[in-house]
Coordinates of C-alpha atoms in Angstrom, one line a residue:
X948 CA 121.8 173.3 -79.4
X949 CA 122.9 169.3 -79.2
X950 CA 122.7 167.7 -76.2
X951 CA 125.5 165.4 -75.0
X952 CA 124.8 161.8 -75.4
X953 CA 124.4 159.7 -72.4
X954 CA 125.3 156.3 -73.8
X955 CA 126.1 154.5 -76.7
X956 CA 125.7 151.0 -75.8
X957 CA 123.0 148.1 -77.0
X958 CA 120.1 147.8 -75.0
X959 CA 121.2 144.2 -73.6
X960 CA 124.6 145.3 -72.5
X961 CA 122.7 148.1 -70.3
X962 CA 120.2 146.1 -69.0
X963 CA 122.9 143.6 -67.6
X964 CA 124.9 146.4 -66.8
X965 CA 128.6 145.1 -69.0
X966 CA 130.5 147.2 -71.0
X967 CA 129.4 147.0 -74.7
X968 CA 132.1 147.9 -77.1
X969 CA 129.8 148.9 -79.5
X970 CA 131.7 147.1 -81.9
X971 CA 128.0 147.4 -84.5
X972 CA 126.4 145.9 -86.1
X973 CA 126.7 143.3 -83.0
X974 CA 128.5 143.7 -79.7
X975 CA 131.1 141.2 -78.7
X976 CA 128.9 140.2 -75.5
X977 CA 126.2 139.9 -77.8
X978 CA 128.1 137.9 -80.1
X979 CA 128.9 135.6 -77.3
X980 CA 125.9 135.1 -76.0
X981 CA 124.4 134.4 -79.6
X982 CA 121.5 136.8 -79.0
X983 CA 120.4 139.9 -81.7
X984 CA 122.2 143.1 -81.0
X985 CA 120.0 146.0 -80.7
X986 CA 122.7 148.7 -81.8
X987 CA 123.1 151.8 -80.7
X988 CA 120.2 153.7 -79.2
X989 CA 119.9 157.8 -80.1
X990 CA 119.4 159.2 -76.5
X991 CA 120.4 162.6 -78.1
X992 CA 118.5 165.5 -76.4
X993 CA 117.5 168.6 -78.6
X994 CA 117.2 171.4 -77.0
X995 CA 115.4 174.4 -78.3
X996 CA 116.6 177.9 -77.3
X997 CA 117.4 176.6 -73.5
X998 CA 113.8 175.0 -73.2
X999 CA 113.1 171.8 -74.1
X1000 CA 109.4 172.0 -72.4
X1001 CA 108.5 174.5 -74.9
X1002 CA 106.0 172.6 -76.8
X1003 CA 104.5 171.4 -73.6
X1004 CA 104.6 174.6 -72.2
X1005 CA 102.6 176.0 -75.9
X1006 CA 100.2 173.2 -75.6
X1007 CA 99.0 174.3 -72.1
X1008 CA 98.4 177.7 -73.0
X1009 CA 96.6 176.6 -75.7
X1010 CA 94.1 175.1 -73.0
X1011 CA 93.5 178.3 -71.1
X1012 CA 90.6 180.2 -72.0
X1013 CA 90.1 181.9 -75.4
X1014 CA 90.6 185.3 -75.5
X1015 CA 87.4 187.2 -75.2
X1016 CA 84.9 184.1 -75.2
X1017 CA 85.2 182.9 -72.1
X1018 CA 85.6 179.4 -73.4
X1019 CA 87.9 176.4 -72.5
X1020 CA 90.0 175.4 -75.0
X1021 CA 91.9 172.2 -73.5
X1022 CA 94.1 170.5 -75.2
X1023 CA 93.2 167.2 -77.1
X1024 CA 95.7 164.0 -76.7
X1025 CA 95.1 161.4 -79.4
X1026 CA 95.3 157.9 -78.5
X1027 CA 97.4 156.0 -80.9
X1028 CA 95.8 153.9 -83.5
X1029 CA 98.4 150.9 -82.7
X1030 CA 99.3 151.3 -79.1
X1031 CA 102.4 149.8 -78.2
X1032 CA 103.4 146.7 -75.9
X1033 CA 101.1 143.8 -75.9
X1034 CA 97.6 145.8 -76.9
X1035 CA 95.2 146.1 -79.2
X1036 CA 92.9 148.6 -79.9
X1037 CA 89.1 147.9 -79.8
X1038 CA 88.0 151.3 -80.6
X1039 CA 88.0 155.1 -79.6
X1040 CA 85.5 157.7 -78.9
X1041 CA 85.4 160.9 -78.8
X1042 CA 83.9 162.3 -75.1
X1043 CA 82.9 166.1 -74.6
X1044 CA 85.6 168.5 -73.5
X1045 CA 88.2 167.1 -75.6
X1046 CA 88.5 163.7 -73.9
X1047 CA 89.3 160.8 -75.7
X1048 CA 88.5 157.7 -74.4
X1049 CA 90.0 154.3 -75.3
X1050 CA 89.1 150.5 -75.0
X1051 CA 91.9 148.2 -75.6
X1052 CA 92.2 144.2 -74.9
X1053 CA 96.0 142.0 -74.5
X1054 CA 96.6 140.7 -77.9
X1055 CA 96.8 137.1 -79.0
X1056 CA 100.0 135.7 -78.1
X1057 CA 103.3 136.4 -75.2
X1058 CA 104.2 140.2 -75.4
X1059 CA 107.3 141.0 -77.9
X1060 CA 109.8 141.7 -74.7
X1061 CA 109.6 138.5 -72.7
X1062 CA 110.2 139.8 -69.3
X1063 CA 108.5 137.2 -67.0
X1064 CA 108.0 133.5 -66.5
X1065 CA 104.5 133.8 -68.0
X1066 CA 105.9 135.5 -71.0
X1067 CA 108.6 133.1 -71.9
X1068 CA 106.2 129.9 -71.3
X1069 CA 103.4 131.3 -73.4
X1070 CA 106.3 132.0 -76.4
X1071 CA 107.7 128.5 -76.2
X1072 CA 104.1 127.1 -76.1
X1073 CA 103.0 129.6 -79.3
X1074 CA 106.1 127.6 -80.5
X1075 CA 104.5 124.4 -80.0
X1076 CA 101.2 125.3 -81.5
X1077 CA 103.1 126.9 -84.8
X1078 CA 105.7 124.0 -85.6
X1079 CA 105.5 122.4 -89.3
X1080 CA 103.6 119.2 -87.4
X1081 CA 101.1 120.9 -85.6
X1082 CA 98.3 119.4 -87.0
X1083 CA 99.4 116.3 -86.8
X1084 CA 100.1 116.8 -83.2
X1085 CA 97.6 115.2 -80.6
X1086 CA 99.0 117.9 -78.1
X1087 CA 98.7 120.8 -80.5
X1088 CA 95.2 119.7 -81.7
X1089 CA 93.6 119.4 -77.9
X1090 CA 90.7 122.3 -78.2
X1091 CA 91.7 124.3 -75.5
X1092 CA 95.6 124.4 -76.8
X1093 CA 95.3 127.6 -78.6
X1094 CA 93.5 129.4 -75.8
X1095 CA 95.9 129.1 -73.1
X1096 CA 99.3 131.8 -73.7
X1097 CA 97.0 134.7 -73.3
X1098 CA 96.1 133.2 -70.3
X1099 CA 98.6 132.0 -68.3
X1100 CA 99.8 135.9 -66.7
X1101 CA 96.4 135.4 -65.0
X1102 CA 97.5 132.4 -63.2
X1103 CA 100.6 130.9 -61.8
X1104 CA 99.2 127.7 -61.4
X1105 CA 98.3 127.7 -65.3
X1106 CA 101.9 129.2 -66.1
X1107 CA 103.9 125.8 -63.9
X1108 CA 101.1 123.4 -65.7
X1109 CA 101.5 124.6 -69.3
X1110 CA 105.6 124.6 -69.0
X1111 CA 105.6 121.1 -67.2
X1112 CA 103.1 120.3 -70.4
X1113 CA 105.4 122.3 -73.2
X1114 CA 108.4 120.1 -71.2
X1115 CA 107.1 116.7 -72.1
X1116 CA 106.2 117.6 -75.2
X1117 CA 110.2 118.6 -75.8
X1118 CA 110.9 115.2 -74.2
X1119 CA 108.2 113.1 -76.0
X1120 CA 109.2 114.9 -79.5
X1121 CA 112.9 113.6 -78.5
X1122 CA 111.4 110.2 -78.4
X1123 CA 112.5 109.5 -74.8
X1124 CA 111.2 106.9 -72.6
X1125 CA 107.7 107.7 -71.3
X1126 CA 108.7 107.4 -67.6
X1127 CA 111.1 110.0 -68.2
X1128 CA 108.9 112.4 -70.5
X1129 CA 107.3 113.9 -67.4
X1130 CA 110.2 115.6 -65.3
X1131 CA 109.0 115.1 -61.5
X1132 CA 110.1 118.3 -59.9
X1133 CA 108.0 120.6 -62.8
X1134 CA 105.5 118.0 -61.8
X1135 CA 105.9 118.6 -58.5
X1136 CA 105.4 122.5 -59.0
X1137 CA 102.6 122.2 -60.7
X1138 CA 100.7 120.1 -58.5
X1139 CA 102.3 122.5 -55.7
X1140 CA 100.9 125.8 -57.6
X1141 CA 97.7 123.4 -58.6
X1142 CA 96.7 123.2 -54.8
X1143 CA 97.3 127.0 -53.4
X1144 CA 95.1 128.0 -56.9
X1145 CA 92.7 125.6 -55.3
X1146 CA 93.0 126.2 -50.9
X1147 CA 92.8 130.3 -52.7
X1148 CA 89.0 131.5 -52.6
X1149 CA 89.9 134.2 -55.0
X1150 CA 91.4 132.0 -57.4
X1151 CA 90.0 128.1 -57.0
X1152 CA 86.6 128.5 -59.3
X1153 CA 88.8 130.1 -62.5
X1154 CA 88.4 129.0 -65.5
X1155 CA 92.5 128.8 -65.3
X1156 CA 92.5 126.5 -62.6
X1157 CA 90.4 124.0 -64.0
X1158 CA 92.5 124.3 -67.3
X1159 CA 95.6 122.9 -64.9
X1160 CA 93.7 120.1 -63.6
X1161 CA 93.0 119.3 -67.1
X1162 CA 96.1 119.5 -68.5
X1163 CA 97.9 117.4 -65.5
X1164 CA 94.8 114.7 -66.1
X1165 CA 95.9 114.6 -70.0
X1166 CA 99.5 114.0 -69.3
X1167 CA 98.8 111.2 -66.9
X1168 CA 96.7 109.6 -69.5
X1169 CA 99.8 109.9 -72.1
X1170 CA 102.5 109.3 -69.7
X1171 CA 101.6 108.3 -66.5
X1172 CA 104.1 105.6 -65.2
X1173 CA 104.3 104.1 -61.4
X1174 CA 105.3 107.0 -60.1
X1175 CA 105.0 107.3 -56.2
X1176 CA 103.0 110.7 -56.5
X1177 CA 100.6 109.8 -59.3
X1178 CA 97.0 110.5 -59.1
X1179 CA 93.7 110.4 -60.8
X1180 CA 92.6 114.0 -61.2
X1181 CA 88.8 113.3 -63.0
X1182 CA 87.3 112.9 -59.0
X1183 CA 89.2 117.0 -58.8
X1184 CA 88.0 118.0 -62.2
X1185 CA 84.2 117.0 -61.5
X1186 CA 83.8 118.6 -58.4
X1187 CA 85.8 121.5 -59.8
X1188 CA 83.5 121.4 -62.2
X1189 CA 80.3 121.6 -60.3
X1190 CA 81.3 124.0 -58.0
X1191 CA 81.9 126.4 -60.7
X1192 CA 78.8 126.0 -63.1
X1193 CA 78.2 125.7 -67.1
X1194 CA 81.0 126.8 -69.2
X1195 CA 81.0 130.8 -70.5
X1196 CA 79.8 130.9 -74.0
X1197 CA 81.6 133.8 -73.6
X1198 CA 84.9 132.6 -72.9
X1199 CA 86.2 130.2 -75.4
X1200 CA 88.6 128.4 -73.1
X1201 CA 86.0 127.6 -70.8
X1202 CA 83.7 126.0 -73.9
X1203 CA 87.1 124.4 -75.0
X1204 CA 87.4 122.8 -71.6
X1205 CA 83.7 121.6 -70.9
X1206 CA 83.8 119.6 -74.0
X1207 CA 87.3 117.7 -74.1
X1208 CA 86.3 116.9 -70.1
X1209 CA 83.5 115.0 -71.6
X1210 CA 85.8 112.2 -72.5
X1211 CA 88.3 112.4 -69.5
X1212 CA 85.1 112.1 -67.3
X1213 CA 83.1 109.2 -69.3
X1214 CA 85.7 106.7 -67.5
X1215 CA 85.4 108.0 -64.4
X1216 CA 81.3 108.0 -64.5
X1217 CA 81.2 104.6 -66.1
X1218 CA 83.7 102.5 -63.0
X1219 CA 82.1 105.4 -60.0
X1220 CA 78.5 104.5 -61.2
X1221 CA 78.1 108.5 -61.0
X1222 CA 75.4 110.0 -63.2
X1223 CA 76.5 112.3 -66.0
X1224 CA 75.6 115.8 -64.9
X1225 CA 76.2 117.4 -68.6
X1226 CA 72.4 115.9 -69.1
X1227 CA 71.3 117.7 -66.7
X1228 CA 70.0 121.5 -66.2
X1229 CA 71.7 123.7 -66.0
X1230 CA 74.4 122.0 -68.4
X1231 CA 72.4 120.5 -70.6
X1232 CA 70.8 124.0 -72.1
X1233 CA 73.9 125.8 -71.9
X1234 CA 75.5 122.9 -74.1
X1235 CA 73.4 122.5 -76.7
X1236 CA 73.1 126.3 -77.1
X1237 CA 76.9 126.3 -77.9
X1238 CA 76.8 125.2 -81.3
X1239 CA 76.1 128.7 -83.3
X1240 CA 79.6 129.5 -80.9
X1241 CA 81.4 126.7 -82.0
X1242 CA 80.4 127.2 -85.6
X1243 CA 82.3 130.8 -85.6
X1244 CA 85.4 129.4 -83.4
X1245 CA 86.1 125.8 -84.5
X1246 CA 86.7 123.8 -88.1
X1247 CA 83.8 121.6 -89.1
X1248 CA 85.8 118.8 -88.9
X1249 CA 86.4 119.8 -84.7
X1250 CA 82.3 120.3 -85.1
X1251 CA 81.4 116.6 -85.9
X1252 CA 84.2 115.3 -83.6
X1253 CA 81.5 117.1 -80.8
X1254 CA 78.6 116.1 -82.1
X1255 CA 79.2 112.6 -82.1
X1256 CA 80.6 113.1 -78.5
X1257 CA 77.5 114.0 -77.3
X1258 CA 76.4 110.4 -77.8
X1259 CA 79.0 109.1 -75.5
X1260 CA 77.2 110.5 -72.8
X1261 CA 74.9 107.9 -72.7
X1262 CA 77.4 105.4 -72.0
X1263 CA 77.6 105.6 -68.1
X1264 CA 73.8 105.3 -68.2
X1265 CA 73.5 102.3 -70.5
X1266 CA 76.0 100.6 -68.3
X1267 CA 74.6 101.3 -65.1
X1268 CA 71.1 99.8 -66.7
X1269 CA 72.8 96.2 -67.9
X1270 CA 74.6 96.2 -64.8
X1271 CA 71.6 96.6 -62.3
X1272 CA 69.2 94.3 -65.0
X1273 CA 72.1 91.3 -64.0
X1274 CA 71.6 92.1 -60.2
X1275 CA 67.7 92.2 -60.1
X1276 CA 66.3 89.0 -58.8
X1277 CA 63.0 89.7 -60.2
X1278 CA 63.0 87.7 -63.0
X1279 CA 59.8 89.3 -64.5
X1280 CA 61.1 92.6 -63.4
X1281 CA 64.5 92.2 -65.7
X1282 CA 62.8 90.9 -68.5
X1283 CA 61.1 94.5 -68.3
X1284 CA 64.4 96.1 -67.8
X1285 CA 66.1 94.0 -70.6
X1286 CA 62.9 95.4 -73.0
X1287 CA 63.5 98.6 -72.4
X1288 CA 67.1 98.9 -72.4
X1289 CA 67.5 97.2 -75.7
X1290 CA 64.8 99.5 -76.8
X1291 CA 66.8 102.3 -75.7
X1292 CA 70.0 100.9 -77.2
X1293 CA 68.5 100.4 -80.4
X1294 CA 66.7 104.3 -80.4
X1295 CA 70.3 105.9 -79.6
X1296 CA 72.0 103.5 -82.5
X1297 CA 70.0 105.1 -84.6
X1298 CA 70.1 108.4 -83.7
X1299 CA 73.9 108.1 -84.3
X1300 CA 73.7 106.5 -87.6
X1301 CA 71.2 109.5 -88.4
X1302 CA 74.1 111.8 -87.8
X1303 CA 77.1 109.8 -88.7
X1304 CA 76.5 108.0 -91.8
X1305 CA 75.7 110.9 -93.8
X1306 CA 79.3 112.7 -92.6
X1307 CA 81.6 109.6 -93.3
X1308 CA 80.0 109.3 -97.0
X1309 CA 80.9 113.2 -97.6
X1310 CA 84.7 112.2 -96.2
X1311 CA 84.8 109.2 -98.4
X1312 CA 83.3 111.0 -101.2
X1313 CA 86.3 113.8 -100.0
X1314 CA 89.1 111.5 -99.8
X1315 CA 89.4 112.5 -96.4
X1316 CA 89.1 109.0 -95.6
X1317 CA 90.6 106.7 -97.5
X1318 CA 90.5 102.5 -97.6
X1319 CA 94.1 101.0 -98.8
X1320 CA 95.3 97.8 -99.1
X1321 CA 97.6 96.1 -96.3
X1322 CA 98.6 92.5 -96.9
X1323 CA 100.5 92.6 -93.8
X1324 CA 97.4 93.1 -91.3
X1325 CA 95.3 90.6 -90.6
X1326 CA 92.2 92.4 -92.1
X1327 CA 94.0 92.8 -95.0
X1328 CA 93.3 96.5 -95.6
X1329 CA 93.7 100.0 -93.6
X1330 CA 92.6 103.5 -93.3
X1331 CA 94.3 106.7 -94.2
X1332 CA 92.7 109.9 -92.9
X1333 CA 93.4 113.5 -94.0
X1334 CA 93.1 114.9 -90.7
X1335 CA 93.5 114.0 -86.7
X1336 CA 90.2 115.7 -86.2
X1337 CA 88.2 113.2 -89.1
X1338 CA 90.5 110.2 -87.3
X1339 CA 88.9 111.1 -84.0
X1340 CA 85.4 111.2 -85.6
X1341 CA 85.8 107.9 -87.4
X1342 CA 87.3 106.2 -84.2
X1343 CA 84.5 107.5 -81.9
X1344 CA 81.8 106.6 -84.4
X1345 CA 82.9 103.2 -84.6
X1346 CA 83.2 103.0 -80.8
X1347 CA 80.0 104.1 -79.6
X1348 CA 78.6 101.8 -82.1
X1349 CA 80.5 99.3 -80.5
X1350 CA 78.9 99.7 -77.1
X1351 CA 75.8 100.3 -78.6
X1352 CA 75.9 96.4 -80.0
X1353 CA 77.7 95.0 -77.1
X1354 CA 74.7 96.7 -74.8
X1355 CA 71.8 95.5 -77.4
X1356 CA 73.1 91.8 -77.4
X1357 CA 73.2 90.7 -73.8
X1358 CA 70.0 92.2 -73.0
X1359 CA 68.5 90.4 -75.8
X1360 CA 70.8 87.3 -74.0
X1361 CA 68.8 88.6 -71.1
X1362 CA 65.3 88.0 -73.1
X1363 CA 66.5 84.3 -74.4
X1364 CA 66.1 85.4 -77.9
X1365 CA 69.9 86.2 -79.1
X1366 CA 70.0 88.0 -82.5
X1367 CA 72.4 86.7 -85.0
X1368 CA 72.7 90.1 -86.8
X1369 CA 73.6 91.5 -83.9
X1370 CA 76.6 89.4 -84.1
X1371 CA 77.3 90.4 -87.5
X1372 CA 77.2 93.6 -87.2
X1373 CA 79.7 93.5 -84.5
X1374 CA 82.2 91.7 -86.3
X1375 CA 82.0 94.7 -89.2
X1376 CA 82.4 97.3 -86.6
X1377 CA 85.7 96.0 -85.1
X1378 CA 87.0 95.5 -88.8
X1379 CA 86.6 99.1 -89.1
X1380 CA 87.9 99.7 -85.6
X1381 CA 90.9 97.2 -86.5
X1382 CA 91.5 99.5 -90.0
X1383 CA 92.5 102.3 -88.1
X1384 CA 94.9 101.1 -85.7
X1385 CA 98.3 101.2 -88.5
X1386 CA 97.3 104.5 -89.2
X1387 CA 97.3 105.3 -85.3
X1388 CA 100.4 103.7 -84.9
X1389 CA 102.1 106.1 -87.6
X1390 CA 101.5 108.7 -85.7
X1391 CA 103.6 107.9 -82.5
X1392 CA 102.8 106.5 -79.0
X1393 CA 100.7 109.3 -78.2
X1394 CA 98.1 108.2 -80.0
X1395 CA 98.2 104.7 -79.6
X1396 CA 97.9 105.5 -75.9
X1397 CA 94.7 107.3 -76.5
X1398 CA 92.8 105.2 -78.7
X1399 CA 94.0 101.8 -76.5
X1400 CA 89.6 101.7 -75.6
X1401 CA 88.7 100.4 -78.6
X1402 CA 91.1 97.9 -79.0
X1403 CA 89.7 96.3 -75.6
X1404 CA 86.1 96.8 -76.3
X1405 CA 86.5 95.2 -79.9
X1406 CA 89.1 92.3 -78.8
X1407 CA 86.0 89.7 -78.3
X1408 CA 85.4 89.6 -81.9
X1409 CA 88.2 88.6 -83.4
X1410 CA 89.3 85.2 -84.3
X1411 CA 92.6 83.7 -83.5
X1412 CA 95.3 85.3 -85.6
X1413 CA 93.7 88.6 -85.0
X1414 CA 94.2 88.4 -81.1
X1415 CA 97.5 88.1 -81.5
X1416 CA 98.0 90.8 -83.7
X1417 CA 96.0 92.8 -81.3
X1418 CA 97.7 91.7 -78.1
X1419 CA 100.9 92.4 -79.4
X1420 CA 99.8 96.1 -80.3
X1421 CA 98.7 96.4 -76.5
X1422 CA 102.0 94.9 -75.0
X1423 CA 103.5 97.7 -76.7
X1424 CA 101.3 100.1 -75.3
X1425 CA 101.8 98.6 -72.0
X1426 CA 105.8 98.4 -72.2
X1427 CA 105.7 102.5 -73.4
X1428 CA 104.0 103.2 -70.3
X1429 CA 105.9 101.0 -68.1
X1430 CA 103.1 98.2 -67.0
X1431 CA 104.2 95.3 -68.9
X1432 CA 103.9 91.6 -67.8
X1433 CA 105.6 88.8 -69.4
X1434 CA 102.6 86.5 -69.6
X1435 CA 100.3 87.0 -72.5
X1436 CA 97.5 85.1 -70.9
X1437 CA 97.8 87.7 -68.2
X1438 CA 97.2 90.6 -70.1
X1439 CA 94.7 89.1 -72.1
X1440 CA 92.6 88.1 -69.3
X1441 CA 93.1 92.2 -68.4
X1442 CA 91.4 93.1 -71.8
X1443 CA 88.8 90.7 -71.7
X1444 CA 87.8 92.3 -67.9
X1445 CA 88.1 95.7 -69.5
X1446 CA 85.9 94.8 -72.3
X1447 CA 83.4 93.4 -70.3
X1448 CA 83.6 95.9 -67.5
X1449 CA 83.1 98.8 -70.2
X1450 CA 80.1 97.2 -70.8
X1451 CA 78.1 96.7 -68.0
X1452 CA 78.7 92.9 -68.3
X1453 CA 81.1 93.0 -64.8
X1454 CA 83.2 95.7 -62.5
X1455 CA 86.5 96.7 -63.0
X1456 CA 89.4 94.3 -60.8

């Protein structure tokens, strides 16, 4: 006969324990609350002639012995094809005595029913990564983005990091001021959760933890202001880093996160003098055997972003060399040292004109990079790019070549034999650098921020009207972030030091 049924109401009303008054298809507290009415659930219980464990009860008989063999017969439970809740089958086998035996992996994304922090932080960041101008997002298009919801159950530190990073985003997409993007008690938590991760044995080499440092070192580049409880996380990252070892080719977030802290370290190595341990072993072999992985995981467009990175790992090294050949007192010594590291300079240049010429014809040839006119820029005309990731590769090609010329010319200064196509060549390269800039701006303040580097390193070679063109673009970087000074002469001193200091030609003040 029927059972009697226990309860009409919606899921939601039960779960906060209100009266529903099932008024379907939604509930008035439903209604209220502006939130999708589950309707009524069928808890009806059937019951078959007084036992409803009568199939169960069948099914164990069935695994008694056969009659008159002497042979178990135990019954056989099939594991669902499409297991429910936040699974995914990998495969099934088949194990003697009737055993099945399953292996299963979390799927790729929050679970359906959000009902933790993680959950909910990992849907608004799937979100993020799915909005219409995603790929036109410099948050959205960081390598590691994509990787971290499926992570962040695994660690709380990487849950309070990724919502203080989903936050800004909200408040940068809003256009607010950039000293009021990053709200200071998420920052707070984050850097809170950042440091028990870290003081936790368990916990402070995981791949997660790292990802938090990395995220909070991003978001101070983007919108760090004069905040009392700022600080520089690269000195973290790299001994983080080295604690834990190579990158997991393995593990796709950990690639993703050995390769974008590339860049966030190359400042770091270049003002500490440090030496840049991704050239040497262990790194060095695991990093140049990740490129069949990155050819299954990553566009080719992310692929020649990396492979001209590569090349900015000589630039601590080259600066290190001009700034020791200007301290040597060995005049017959640095005319040795200014041999070979023009030399070296030169062999390097090359190497990256090997690689990079060839890939900017194709995106020409593509129209993925595209020269229009601009009558309103000093230059007179701009670039147009199909993609962030081919914007990236032109902007890094043009600024290692920078340093690259910049390095070759004053140690040929050095020999007393200056060379005038040196000079040249250097004014062409900052055109280029100087084409992308409107394009850059179009995109926000975001990415102004994080292409300011070439603008300093190319500011020497302009003439008059295009320093002021220039200097106005980086007072407008400087007022976003909150570090402006009302004397131009002032902040152009600043970029001249930078330039020089990125160099090797003096040290940072």
């Amino acid at each position: 006969m029927v059972g009697v049924p226990r309860s009409k109401r919606c899921q939601r009303c039960k779960r906060i324990k209100v009266k529903c008054d099932e008024n379907w298809p939604t509930c008035t507290p439903c209604a209220r609350a502006k939130v999708p009415c589950s309707g009524p659930v069928n808890l009806t219980k059937f019951i078959s002639q007084n036992d409803h464990h009568a199939k169960r009860k069948n099914e164990s008989k069935e695994a008694k012995a056969v009659a008159g063999t002497g042979i178990m017969a135990p019954a056989k439970t099939a594991i669902p094809e499409t297991p429910s809740g936040n699974l995914e089958s990998i495969r099934t086998q088949d194990l003697p005595g009737g055993a099945t035996f399953g292996h299963f992996r979390l799927s790729e994304g929050p679970r359906k029913n959000l009902t933790t922090v993680a959950d909910r932080v990992a849907a608004r960041m799937v979100g993020y990564l799915a909005h219409d101008d995603a790929p036109w997002d410099m948050m959205a298009s960081i390598g590691y983005s994509k990787h971290l919801p499926i992570r962040l159950a695994e660690s709380a530190a990487l849950r309070d990091t990724v919502a203080l990073m989903c936050s800004a985003w909200s408040n940068y997409r809003r256009n607010l001021p950039a000293n009021q993007v990053i709200d200071p008690n998420m920052y707070g938590k984050a850097l809170r959760s950042l440091q028990r991760a870290l003081n936790d044995r368990a916990e402070q080499l995981n791949c997660e933890t790292l990802a938090s440092a990395t995220i909070l070192a991003r978001l101070e580049l983007w919108f760090g202001t004069n905040r009392p409880h700022q600080m520089n996380h690269a000195e973290g990252i790299q001994a983080l880093m080295l604690r834990r070892g190579p990158p997991s080719l393995e593990d796709d977030l950990d690639l993703q996160l050995a390769l974008e802290n590339h860049a966030t370290l190359l400042t770091h190595w270049i003002v500490s003098g440090e030496e840049n341990f991704y050239f040497s072993e262990p790194w060095a072999k695991v990093i140049q055997g990740s490129a069949p992985v990155l050819h299954k995981t990553v566009s080719s467009e992310r692929r020649e972003c990396y492979e001209i990175g590569y090349f900015f790992g000589f630039w601590p090294g080259l600066v290190q060399e001009l700034r020791q050949l200007s301290n040597n007192p060995d005049i017959i010594s640095q005319l040795e040292q200014a041999t070979a590291l023009q030399d070296r300079a030169a062999d390097i240049e090359a190497d990256v004109r090997a690689i990079s010429e060839p890939i900017t014809r194709r995106a020409r040839r593509e129209g993925r990079v595209v020269e229009l006119p601009n009558p309103g820029f000093p230059v007179g005309s701009k670039f147009e790019f199909s993609s962030l990731d081919t914007m990236a590769f032109y902007l890094s090609y043009v600024m290692i070549r920078t340093v690259l010329n910049r390095v070759q010319y004053h140690a040929a200064a050095f020999l007393g034999i200056p060379d005038p196509l040196l000079t040249v060549e250097h004014r062409d390269i900052c055109k280029q650098t100087w084409m992308c800039m409107p394009f850059v701006k179009g995109l926000g303040m975001m990415p102004a921020v994080s292409y300011a580097t070439p603008l300093y390193l190319t500011y020497e070679g302009a003439d008059e009207d295009e320093k002021e063109y220039l200097l106005d673009y980086i007072i407008e970087i400087a007022t976003y972030k909150g570090r402006v000074s009302s004397d131009r002469e002032a902040i152009e001193r600043f970029v001249l030091n930078a330039a020089k200091a990125l160099t090797g030609r003096s040290q940072f003040v």
